[in-house]
Amino acid sequence: MIKSAHHKQDDAADGATPPPAGEYIAPVPRISVQAFCESQKTFDIVKTATQDRRLGKAHATVKMGGVAAAIETYSSMPTPNVIILESTGREILDGLDELASVCDPGTRVVVIGSEQDEVPYRELVRRGVNDYILGPIEILDIVRAICSLFSASEAVVTGRIIAVIGAKGGVGASTVAHNVAWTIARDLALDSVVIDLDMAFGTASLDYNQDPLQNIANAVFQPERPDTALMERLLAKCSEHLSLLAAPATLDRVYDFGAEAFDAIFDTMRMTTPCIVLDVPHQWSAWTRRTLISADDILIVAEPDLANLRNTKNLMTVLKAARPNDHPPLYCINQVGMHKRPEIDVKSFAKAIESAPVAAIPFDSKVFGTAANNGQMIVELSKNHRASHIFQQIARQLTGRLEPKKPRSLLSPVLDKLRGKPRRSTANGM
Ligand SMILES: Nc1ncnc2c1ncn2[C@@H]1O[C@H](COP(=O)(O)OP(=O)(O)OP(=O)(O)O)[C@@H](O)[C@H]1O
Ligand SMILES: [Mg+2]
């Protein structure tokens, strides 16, 4: 929705005026912002704005090229949370129409215009533009525009939770969770946190080669509700976009939890992190069931044997019934092709489950064993390993970014119909 266009006074031309007294601009959560400017002056102001403390959590990139560069970029890349476009006139309207065909739903668009533009607000609103800033702009106009898109009431739920659980113990659920999270953070550049919920035996810190001083016990056993500042302190940084909330992995106490023990932790985490991957231990208790049911997406990891088949089926049945308005849990088969082991083939497994797995990951004791012992991801060890590609594919599927997007022509729905293809779904767009 369009807010008021701001008109500048001449004495504010250096762009460094502080906000009016009493105005509070709330900091943004971990979002991605990409700007496409037309003039060097705007480029410099936007660039400086992205270094403001309130945008400290945002991942921002500022480029030249305006709407044309944006269209080119997003025809092959996922769109960020916010796109900022500088307009040079009415051409912006055609550009916005074209951008819409490559833009994820949920991406917010801010347009910077100048008084000479004469672009009618109504036309911008019709194209879904969220804010329009009339130049000459100041640094704070940009900060304010971005932050107000994520003001407190809207920011309550920004993060998406992906829960990963094994159909049996030891099937590789944690390995899959950690590798997929790594891929989401690296390849899709989405700020992600892995939460290791296997309190006593969790391996996430080993897998990411981390030795964090703090862990989830510091939040779950404290009587006060955790806030974002506490959660930030408990995280260990694994890569540019990936952090870890480790498990204590010690046995000095037992870990019996009520159903809601983790609610506040997840809610707090969601306020600052777009993607949260939960490594859920293989157990069926009040809190694991609640965690699975309330997740945005579920991935079950199974080995191709009878017990895994039965457990996957039971998990599917229970979770589908409890989440009637969601798409069913996804599952993958892991450790396929172990030497001399009799296995249920993927086709029969899929038939019994009544849906196809998102992937069948080959058994490779050398590569997986080395990665685990070195505290590395499979892709770090072997970029072209089949499992590396599979983790990428699972990451795309879980985040709704199935294939690189192509701009769609107006005829696409008709052509799809003629070819008998279903229309591309955007239900899972993140
Ligand atoms: N595709 C694979 N090929 C070979 N080994 C694998 C594969 N996937 C996982 N492993 C190995 O299997 C072992 C168990 O993996 P992991 O700890 O991820 O399983 P889990 O299901 O999380 O177990 P737990 O029930 O203890 O949480 C690890 O040593 C891991 O390296
Ligand atoms: Mg595990």
mmCIF file with all atom_site columns, C-alpha atoms in Angstrom, residues 249-400:
data_model
loop_
_atom_site.group_PDB
_atom_site.id
_atom_site.type_symbol
_atom_site.label_atom_id
_atom_site.label_alt_id
_atom_site.label_comp_id
_atom_site.label_asym_id
_atom_site.label_entity_id
_atom_site.label_seq_id
_atom_site.pdbx_PDB_ins_code
_atom_site.Cartn_x
_atom_site.Cartn_y
_atom_site.Cartn_z
_atom_site.occupancy
_atom_site.B_iso_or_equiv
_atom_site.pdbx_formal_charge
_atom_site.auth_seq_id
_atom_site.auth_comp_id
_atom_site.auth_asym_id
_atom_site.auth_atom_id
_atom_site.pdbx_PDB_model_num
ATOM 1   C CA . ALA A 1 249 ? 24.843 -32.443 24.218 1.00 0.00 ? 249 ALA A CA 1
ATOM 2   C CA . THR A 1 250 ? 25.681 -33.198 27.856 1.00 0.00 ? 250 THR A CA 1
ATOM 3   C CA . LEU A 1 251 ? 24.124 -35.691 30.251 1.00 0.00 ? 251 LEU A CA 1
ATOM 4   C CA . ASP A 1 252 ? 24.310 -33.784 33.522 1.00 0.00 ? 252 ASP A CA 1
ATOM 5   C CA . ARG A 1 253 ? 20.529 -33.466 33.590 1.00 0.00 ? 253 ARG A CA 1
ATOM 6   C CA . VAL A 1 254 ? 17.550 -35.126 31.972 1.00 0.00 ? 254 VAL A CA 1
ATOM 7   C CA . TYR A 1 255 ? 15.483 -33.391 29.342 1.00 0.00 ? 255 TYR A CA 1
ATOM 8   C CA . ASP A 1 256 ? 11.776 -33.822 29.906 1.00 0.00 ? 256 ASP A CA 1
ATOM 9   C CA . PHE A 1 257 ? 9.737  -31.022 28.398 1.00 0.00 ? 257 PHE A CA 1
ATOM 10  C CA . GLY A 1 258 ? 6.112  -29.981 28.318 1.00 0.00 ? 258 GLY A CA 1
ATOM 11  C CA . ALA A 1 259 ? 4.368  -29.574 24.981 1.00 0.00 ? 259 ALA A CA 1
ATOM 12  C CA . GLU A 1 260 ? 4.919  -25.813 24.842 1.00 0.00 ? 260 GLU A CA 1
ATOM 13  C CA . ALA A 1 261 ? 8.484  -25.658 26.116 1.00 0.00 ? 261 ALA A CA 1
ATOM 14  C CA . PHE A 1 262 ? 9.911  -24.358 22.831 1.00 0.00 ? 262 PHE A CA 1
ATOM 15  C CA . ASP A 1 263 ? 7.062  -22.097 21.684 1.00 0.00 ? 263 ASP A CA 1
ATOM 16  C CA . ALA A 1 264 ? 8.607  -18.858 22.905 1.00 0.00 ? 264 ALA A CA 1
ATOM 17  C CA . ILE A 1 265 ? 11.994 -19.765 21.453 1.00 0.00 ? 265 ILE A CA 1
ATOM 18  C CA . PHE A 1 266 ? 10.511 -20.456 18.019 1.00 0.00 ? 266 PHE A CA 1
ATOM 19  C CA . ASP A 1 267 ? 8.318  -17.335 18.096 1.00 0.00 ? 267 ASP A CA 1
ATOM 20  C CA . THR A 1 268 ? 11.243 -15.147 19.036 1.00 0.00 ? 268 THR A CA 1
ATOM 21  C CA . MET A 1 269 ? 13.469 -16.706 16.413 1.00 0.00 ? 269 MET A CA 1
ATOM 22  C CA . ARG A 1 270 ? 10.809 -16.172 13.745 1.00 0.00 ? 270 ARG A CA 1
ATOM 23  C CA . MET A 1 271 ? 10.858 -12.443 14.349 1.00 0.00 ? 271 MET A CA 1
ATOM 24  C CA . THR A 1 272 ? 14.420 -12.097 13.122 1.00 0.00 ? 272 THR A CA 1
ATOM 25  C CA . THR A 1 273 ? 15.175 -15.074 10.886 1.00 0.00 ? 273 THR A CA 1
ATOM 26  C CA . PRO A 1 274 ? 13.543 -15.897 7.538  1.00 0.00 ? 274 PRO A CA 1
ATOM 27  C CA . CYS A 1 275 ? 14.363 -19.607 7.614  1.00 0.00 ? 275 CYS A CA 1
ATOM 28  C CA . ILE A 1 276 ? 14.582 -21.847 10.683 1.00 0.00 ? 276 ILE A CA 1
ATOM 29  C CA . VAL A 1 277 ? 15.524 -25.490 10.279 1.00 0.00 ? 277 VAL A CA 1
ATOM 30  C CA . LEU A 1 278 ? 14.686 -27.701 13.256 1.00 0.00 ? 278 LEU A CA 1
ATOM 31  C CA . ASP A 1 279 ? 16.670 -30.879 13.809 1.00 0.00 ? 279 ASP A CA 1
ATOM 32  C CA . VAL A 1 280 ? 13.960 -32.815 15.656 1.00 0.00 ? 280 VAL A CA 1
ATOM 33  C CA . PRO A 1 281 ? 15.150 -35.976 17.448 1.00 0.00 ? 281 PRO A CA 1
ATOM 34  C CA . HIS A 1 282 ? 13.470 -39.273 16.654 1.00 0.00 ? 282 HIS A CA 1
ATOM 35  C CA . GLN A 1 283 ? 10.956 -39.421 19.467 1.00 0.00 ? 283 GLN A CA 1
ATOM 36  C CA . TRP A 1 284 ? 7.210  -39.032 19.845 1.00 0.00 ? 284 TRP A CA 1
ATOM 37  C CA . SER A 1 285 ? 6.422  -36.805 22.783 1.00 0.00 ? 285 SER A CA 1
ATOM 38  C CA . ALA A 1 286 ? 4.104  -33.887 23.435 1.00 0.00 ? 286 ALA A CA 1
ATOM 39  C CA . TRP A 1 287 ? 6.704  -31.331 22.360 1.00 0.00 ? 287 TRP A CA 1
ATOM 40  C CA . THR A 1 288 ? 7.986  -33.170 19.269 1.00 0.00 ? 288 THR A CA 1
ATOM 41  C CA . ARG A 1 289 ? 4.433  -33.707 18.038 1.00 0.00 ? 289 ARG A CA 1
ATOM 42  C CA . ARG A 1 290 ? 3.559  -30.065 18.654 1.00 0.00 ? 290 ARG A CA 1
ATOM 43  C CA . THR A 1 291 ? 6.762  -28.917 16.959 1.00 0.00 ? 291 THR A CA 1
ATOM 44  C CA . LEU A 1 292 ? 6.002  -30.965 13.849 1.00 0.00 ? 292 LEU A CA 1
ATOM 45  C CA . ILE A 1 293 ? 2.356  -29.949 13.670 1.00 0.00 ? 293 ILE A CA 1
ATOM 46  C CA . SER A 1 294 ? 3.122  -26.257 13.983 1.00 0.00 ? 294 SER A CA 1
ATOM 47  C CA . ALA A 1 295 ? 6.018  -26.180 11.497 1.00 0.00 ? 295 ALA A CA 1
ATOM 48  C CA . ASP A 1 296 ? 5.524  -24.536 8.120  1.00 0.00 ? 296 ASP A CA 1
ATOM 49  C CA . ASP A 1 297 ? 7.079  -27.514 6.367  1.00 0.00 ? 297 ASP A CA 1
ATOM 50  C CA . ILE A 1 298 ? 8.034  -31.013 7.461  1.00 0.00 ? 298 ILE A CA 1
ATOM 51  C CA . LEU A 1 299 ? 10.666 -33.303 6.008  1.00 0.00 ? 299 LEU A CA 1
ATOM 52  C CA . ILE A 1 300 ? 10.724 -36.941 7.125  1.00 0.00 ? 300 ILE A CA 1
ATOM 53  C CA . VAL A 1 301 ? 13.949 -38.838 6.483  1.00 0.00 ? 301 VAL A CA 1
ATOM 54  C CA . ALA A 1 302 ? 13.644 -42.606 6.085  1.00 0.00 ? 302 ALA A CA 1
ATOM 55  C CA . GLU A 1 303 ? 15.845 -45.537 5.206  1.00 0.00 ? 303 GLU A CA 1
ATOM 56  C CA . PRO A 1 304 ? 14.431 -48.015 2.700  1.00 0.00 ? 304 PRO A CA 1
ATOM 57  C CA . ASP A 1 305 ? 13.353 -50.768 5.124  1.00 0.00 ? 305 ASP A CA 1
ATOM 58  C CA . LEU A 1 306 ? 10.094 -52.033 6.577  1.00 0.00 ? 306 LEU A CA 1
ATOM 59  C CA . ALA A 1 307 ? 10.225 -50.290 9.963  1.00 0.00 ? 307 ALA A CA 1
ATOM 60  C CA . ASN A 1 308 ? 10.986 -46.958 8.291  1.00 0.00 ? 308 ASN A CA 1
ATOM 61  C CA . LEU A 1 309 ? 8.158  -47.525 5.849  1.00 0.00 ? 309 LEU A CA 1
ATOM 62  C CA . ARG A 1 310 ? 5.660  -48.195 8.614  1.00 0.00 ? 310 ARG A CA 1
ATOM 63  C CA . ASN A 1 311 ? 6.821  -45.225 10.681 1.00 0.00 ? 311 ASN A CA 1
ATOM 64  C CA . THR A 1 312 ? 6.809  -42.862 7.706  1.00 0.00 ? 312 THR A CA 1
ATOM 65  C CA . LYS A 1 313 ? 3.276  -43.936 6.886  1.00 0.00 ? 313 LYS A CA 1
ATOM 66  C CA . ASN A 1 314 ? 2.136  -43.413 10.476 1.00 0.00 ? 314 ASN A CA 1
ATOM 67  C CA . LEU A 1 315 ? 3.797  -39.997 10.666 1.00 0.00 ? 315 LEU A CA 1
ATOM 68  C CA . MET A 1 316 ? 2.204  -38.997 7.350  1.00 0.00 ? 316 MET A CA 1
ATOM 69  C CA . THR A 1 317 ? -1.260 -40.092 8.473  1.00 0.00 ? 317 THR A CA 1
ATOM 70  C CA . VAL A 1 318 ? -1.122 -38.302 11.816 1.00 0.00 ? 318 VAL A CA 1
ATOM 71  C CA . LEU A 1 319 ? 0.443  -35.116 10.455 1.00 0.00 ? 319 LEU A CA 1
ATOM 72  C CA . LYS A 1 320 ? -1.876 -34.881 7.453  1.00 0.00 ? 320 LYS A CA 1
ATOM 73  C CA . ALA A 1 321 ? -4.894 -35.226 9.734  1.00 0.00 ? 321 ALA A CA 1
ATOM 74  C CA . ALA A 1 322 ? -3.595 -32.562 12.098 1.00 0.00 ? 322 ALA A CA 1
ATOM 75  C CA . ARG A 1 323 ? -2.789 -30.131 9.250  1.00 0.00 ? 323 ARG A CA 1
ATOM 76  C CA . PRO A 1 324 ? -5.741 -30.370 6.882  1.00 0.00 ? 324 PRO A CA 1
ATOM 77  C CA . ASN A 1 325 ? -5.058 -27.014 5.225  1.00 0.00 ? 325 ASN A CA 1
ATOM 78  C CA . ASP A 1 326 ? -1.357 -27.611 4.555  1.00 0.00 ? 326 ASP A CA 1
ATOM 79  C CA . HIS A 1 327 ? 0.371  -29.564 1.889  1.00 0.00 ? 327 HIS A CA 1
ATOM 80  C CA . PRO A 1 328 ? 1.392  -33.009 3.178  1.00 0.00 ? 328 PRO A CA 1
ATOM 81  C CA . PRO A 1 329 ? 4.821  -33.569 4.789  1.00 0.00 ? 329 PRO A CA 1
ATOM 82  C CA . LEU A 1 330 ? 7.659  -34.249 2.386  1.00 0.00 ? 330 LEU A CA 1
ATOM 83  C CA . TYR A 1 331 ? 9.874  -37.253 2.805  1.00 0.00 ? 331 TYR A CA 1
ATOM 84  C CA . CYS A 1 332 ? 13.188 -38.419 1.419  1.00 0.00 ? 332 CYS A CA 1
ATOM 85  C CA . ILE A 1 333 ? 14.805 -41.820 1.418  1.00 0.00 ? 333 ILE A CA 1
ATOM 86  C CA . ASN A 1 334 ? 18.378 -41.843 2.656  1.00 0.00 ? 334 ASN A CA 1
ATOM 87  C CA . GLN A 1 335 ? 21.243 -44.334 2.495  1.00 0.00 ? 335 GLN A CA 1
ATOM 88  C CA . VAL A 1 336 ? 19.940 -46.007 -0.644 1.00 0.00 ? 336 VAL A CA 1
ATOM 89  C CA . GLY A 1 337 ? 22.137 -48.746 -2.111 1.00 0.00 ? 337 GLY A CA 1
ATOM 90  C CA . MET A 1 338 ? 24.012 -49.929 0.979  1.00 0.00 ? 338 MET A CA 1
ATOM 91  C CA . HIS A 1 339 ? 26.154 -52.893 -0.041 1.00 0.00 ? 339 HIS A CA 1
ATOM 92  C CA . LYS A 1 340 ? 24.448 -56.281 0.411  1.00 0.00 ? 340 LYS A CA 1
ATOM 93  C CA . ARG A 1 341 ? 21.509 -54.803 2.309  1.00 0.00 ? 341 ARG A CA 1
ATOM 94  C CA . PRO A 1 342 ? 18.081 -55.926 1.152  1.00 0.00 ? 342 PRO A CA 1
ATOM 95  C CA . GLU A 1 343 ? 16.091 -52.742 0.499  1.00 0.00 ? 343 GLU A CA 1
ATOM 96  C CA . ILE A 1 344 ? 12.566 -51.773 -0.383 1.00 0.00 ? 344 ILE A CA 1
ATOM 97  C CA . ASP A 1 345 ? 12.908 -50.096 -3.772 1.00 0.00 ? 345 ASP A CA 1
ATOM 98  C CA . VAL A 1 346 ? 11.945 -46.440 -4.088 1.00 0.00 ? 346 VAL A CA 1
ATOM 99  C CA . LYS A 1 347 ? 8.942  -47.171 -6.290 1.00 0.00 ? 347 LYS A CA 1
ATOM 100 C CA . SER A 1 348 ? 7.387  -49.658 -3.858 1.00 0.00 ? 348 SER A CA 1
ATOM 101 C CA . PHE A 1 349 ? 8.138  -47.353 -0.931 1.00 0.00 ? 349 PHE A CA 1
ATOM 102 C CA . ALA A 1 350 ? 6.412  -44.475 -2.750 1.00 0.00 ? 350 ALA A CA 1
ATOM 103 C CA . LYS A 1 351 ? 3.431  -46.652 -3.600 1.00 0.00 ? 351 LYS A CA 1
ATOM 104 C CA . ALA A 1 352 ? 2.928  -47.631 0.026  1.00 0.00 ? 352 ALA A CA 1
ATOM 105 C CA . ILE A 1 353 ? 3.250  -44.028 1.214  1.00 0.00 ? 353 ILE A CA 1
ATOM 106 C CA . GLU A 1 354 ? 0.990  -42.849 -1.632 1.00 0.00 ? 354 GLU A CA 1
ATOM 107 C CA . SER A 1 355 ? 3.357  -40.049 -2.572 1.00 0.00 ? 355 SER A CA 1
ATOM 108 C CA . ALA A 1 356 ? 6.778  -39.850 -4.158 1.00 0.00 ? 356 ALA A CA 1
ATOM 109 C CA . PRO A 1 357 ? 9.837  -38.963 -2.062 1.00 0.00 ? 357 PRO A CA 1
ATOM 110 C CA . VAL A 1 358 ? 11.447 -35.572 -2.751 1.00 0.00 ? 358 VAL A CA 1
ATOM 111 C CA . ALA A 1 359 ? 14.748 -37.405 -3.152 1.00 0.00 ? 359 ALA A CA 1
ATOM 112 C CA . ALA A 1 360 ? 16.575 -40.697 -2.784 1.00 0.00 ? 360 ALA A CA 1
ATOM 113 C CA . ILE A 1 361 ? 20.027 -40.049 -1.355 1.00 0.00 ? 361 ILE A CA 1
ATOM 114 C CA . PRO A 1 362 ? 22.689 -42.659 -2.120 1.00 0.00 ? 362 PRO A CA 1
ATOM 115 C CA . PHE A 1 363 ? 24.581 -44.473 0.620  1.00 0.00 ? 363 PHE A CA 1
ATOM 116 C CA . ASP A 1 364 ? 28.220 -43.415 0.611  1.00 0.00 ? 364 ASP A CA 1
ATOM 117 C CA . SER A 1 365 ? 29.986 -44.317 3.833  1.00 0.00 ? 365 SER A CA 1
ATOM 118 C CA . LYS A 1 366 ? 33.299 -42.779 2.746  1.00 0.00 ? 366 LYS A CA 1
ATOM 119 C CA . VAL A 1 367 ? 32.033 -39.308 1.872  1.00 0.00 ? 367 VAL A CA 1
ATOM 120 C CA . PHE A 1 368 ? 29.397 -39.049 4.621  1.00 0.00 ? 368 PHE A CA 1
ATOM 121 C CA . GLY A 1 369 ? 31.747 -40.556 7.203  1.00 0.00 ? 369 GLY A CA 1
ATOM 122 C CA . THR A 1 370 ? 34.593 -38.193 6.279  1.00 0.00 ? 370 THR A CA 1
ATOM 123 C CA . ALA A 1 371 ? 32.266 -35.163 6.297  1.00 0.00 ? 371 ALA A CA 1
ATOM 124 C CA . ALA A 1 372 ? 30.939 -36.113 9.754  1.00 0.00 ? 372 ALA A CA 1
ATOM 125 C CA . ASN A 1 373 ? 34.406 -36.665 11.204 1.00 0.00 ? 373 ASN A CA 1
ATOM 126 C CA . ASN A 1 374 ? 35.800 -33.446 9.690  1.00 0.00 ? 374 ASN A CA 1
ATOM 127 C CA . GLY A 1 375 ? 32.860 -31.268 10.686 1.00 0.00 ? 375 GLY A CA 1
ATOM 128 C CA . GLN A 1 376 ? 32.149 -30.485 7.038  1.00 0.00 ? 376 GLN A CA 1
ATOM 129 C CA . MET A 1 377 ? 29.170 -30.433 4.740  1.00 0.00 ? 377 MET A CA 1
ATOM 130 C CA . ILE A 1 378 ? 29.042 -32.859 1.806  1.00 0.00 ? 378 ILE A CA 1
ATOM 131 C CA . VAL A 1 379 ? 29.253 -29.993 -0.694 1.00 0.00 ? 379 VAL A CA 1
ATOM 132 C CA . GLU A 1 380 ? 32.430 -28.695 0.966  1.00 0.00 ? 380 GLU A CA 1
ATOM 133 C CA . LEU A 1 381 ? 34.010 -32.089 0.635  1.00 0.00 ? 381 LEU A CA 1
ATOM 134 C CA . SER A 1 382 ? 32.679 -33.030 -2.763 1.00 0.00 ? 382 SER A CA 1
ATOM 135 C CA . LYS A 1 383 ? 30.969 -30.304 -4.755 1.00 0.00 ? 383 LYS A CA 1
ATOM 136 C CA . ASN A 1 384 ? 29.832 -32.604 -7.529 1.00 0.00 ? 384 ASN A CA 1
ATOM 137 C CA . HIS A 1 385 ? 28.689 -35.494 -5.369 1.00 0.00 ? 385 HIS A CA 1
ATOM 138 C CA . ARG A 1 386 ? 25.160 -36.573 -6.223 1.00 0.00 ? 386 ARG A CA 1
ATOM 139 C CA . ALA A 1 387 ? 24.120 -35.863 -2.634 1.00 0.00 ? 387 ALA A CA 1
ATOM 140 C CA . SER A 1 388 ? 25.286 -32.232 -3.001 1.00 0.00 ? 388 SER A CA 1
ATOM 141 C CA . HIS A 1 389 ? 22.902 -31.762 -5.934 1.00 0.00 ? 389 HIS A CA 1
ATOM 142 C CA . ILE A 1 390 ? 20.134 -33.552 -4.054 1.00 0.00 ? 390 ILE A CA 1
ATOM 143 C CA . PHE A 1 391 ? 20.530 -31.235 -1.042 1.00 0.00 ? 391 PHE A CA 1
ATOM 144 C CA . GLN A 1 392 ? 20.222 -28.269 -3.424 1.00 0.00 ? 392 GLN A CA 1
ATOM 145 C CA . GLN A 1 393 ? 17.082 -29.723 -4.903 1.00 0.00 ? 393 GLN A CA 1
ATOM 146 C CA . ILE A 1 394 ? 15.557 -30.355 -1.443 1.00 0.00 ? 394 ILE A CA 1
ATOM 147 C CA . ALA A 1 395 ? 16.495 -26.802 -0.381 1.00 0.00 ? 395 ALA A CA 1
ATOM 148 C CA . ARG A 1 396 ? 14.691 -25.367 -3.407 1.00 0.00 ? 396 ARG A CA 1
ATOM 149 C CA . GLN A 1 397 ? 11.668 -27.536 -2.841 1.00 0.00 ? 397 GLN A CA 1
ATOM 150 C CA . LEU A 1 398 ? 11.403 -26.625 0.844  1.00 0.00 ? 398 LEU A CA 1
ATOM 151 C CA . THR A 1 399 ? 11.694 -22.909 0.141  1.00 0.00 ? 399 THR A CA 1
ATOM 152 C CA . GLY A 1 400 ? 9.298  -22.982 -2.810 1.00 0.00 ? 400 GLY A CA 1
#
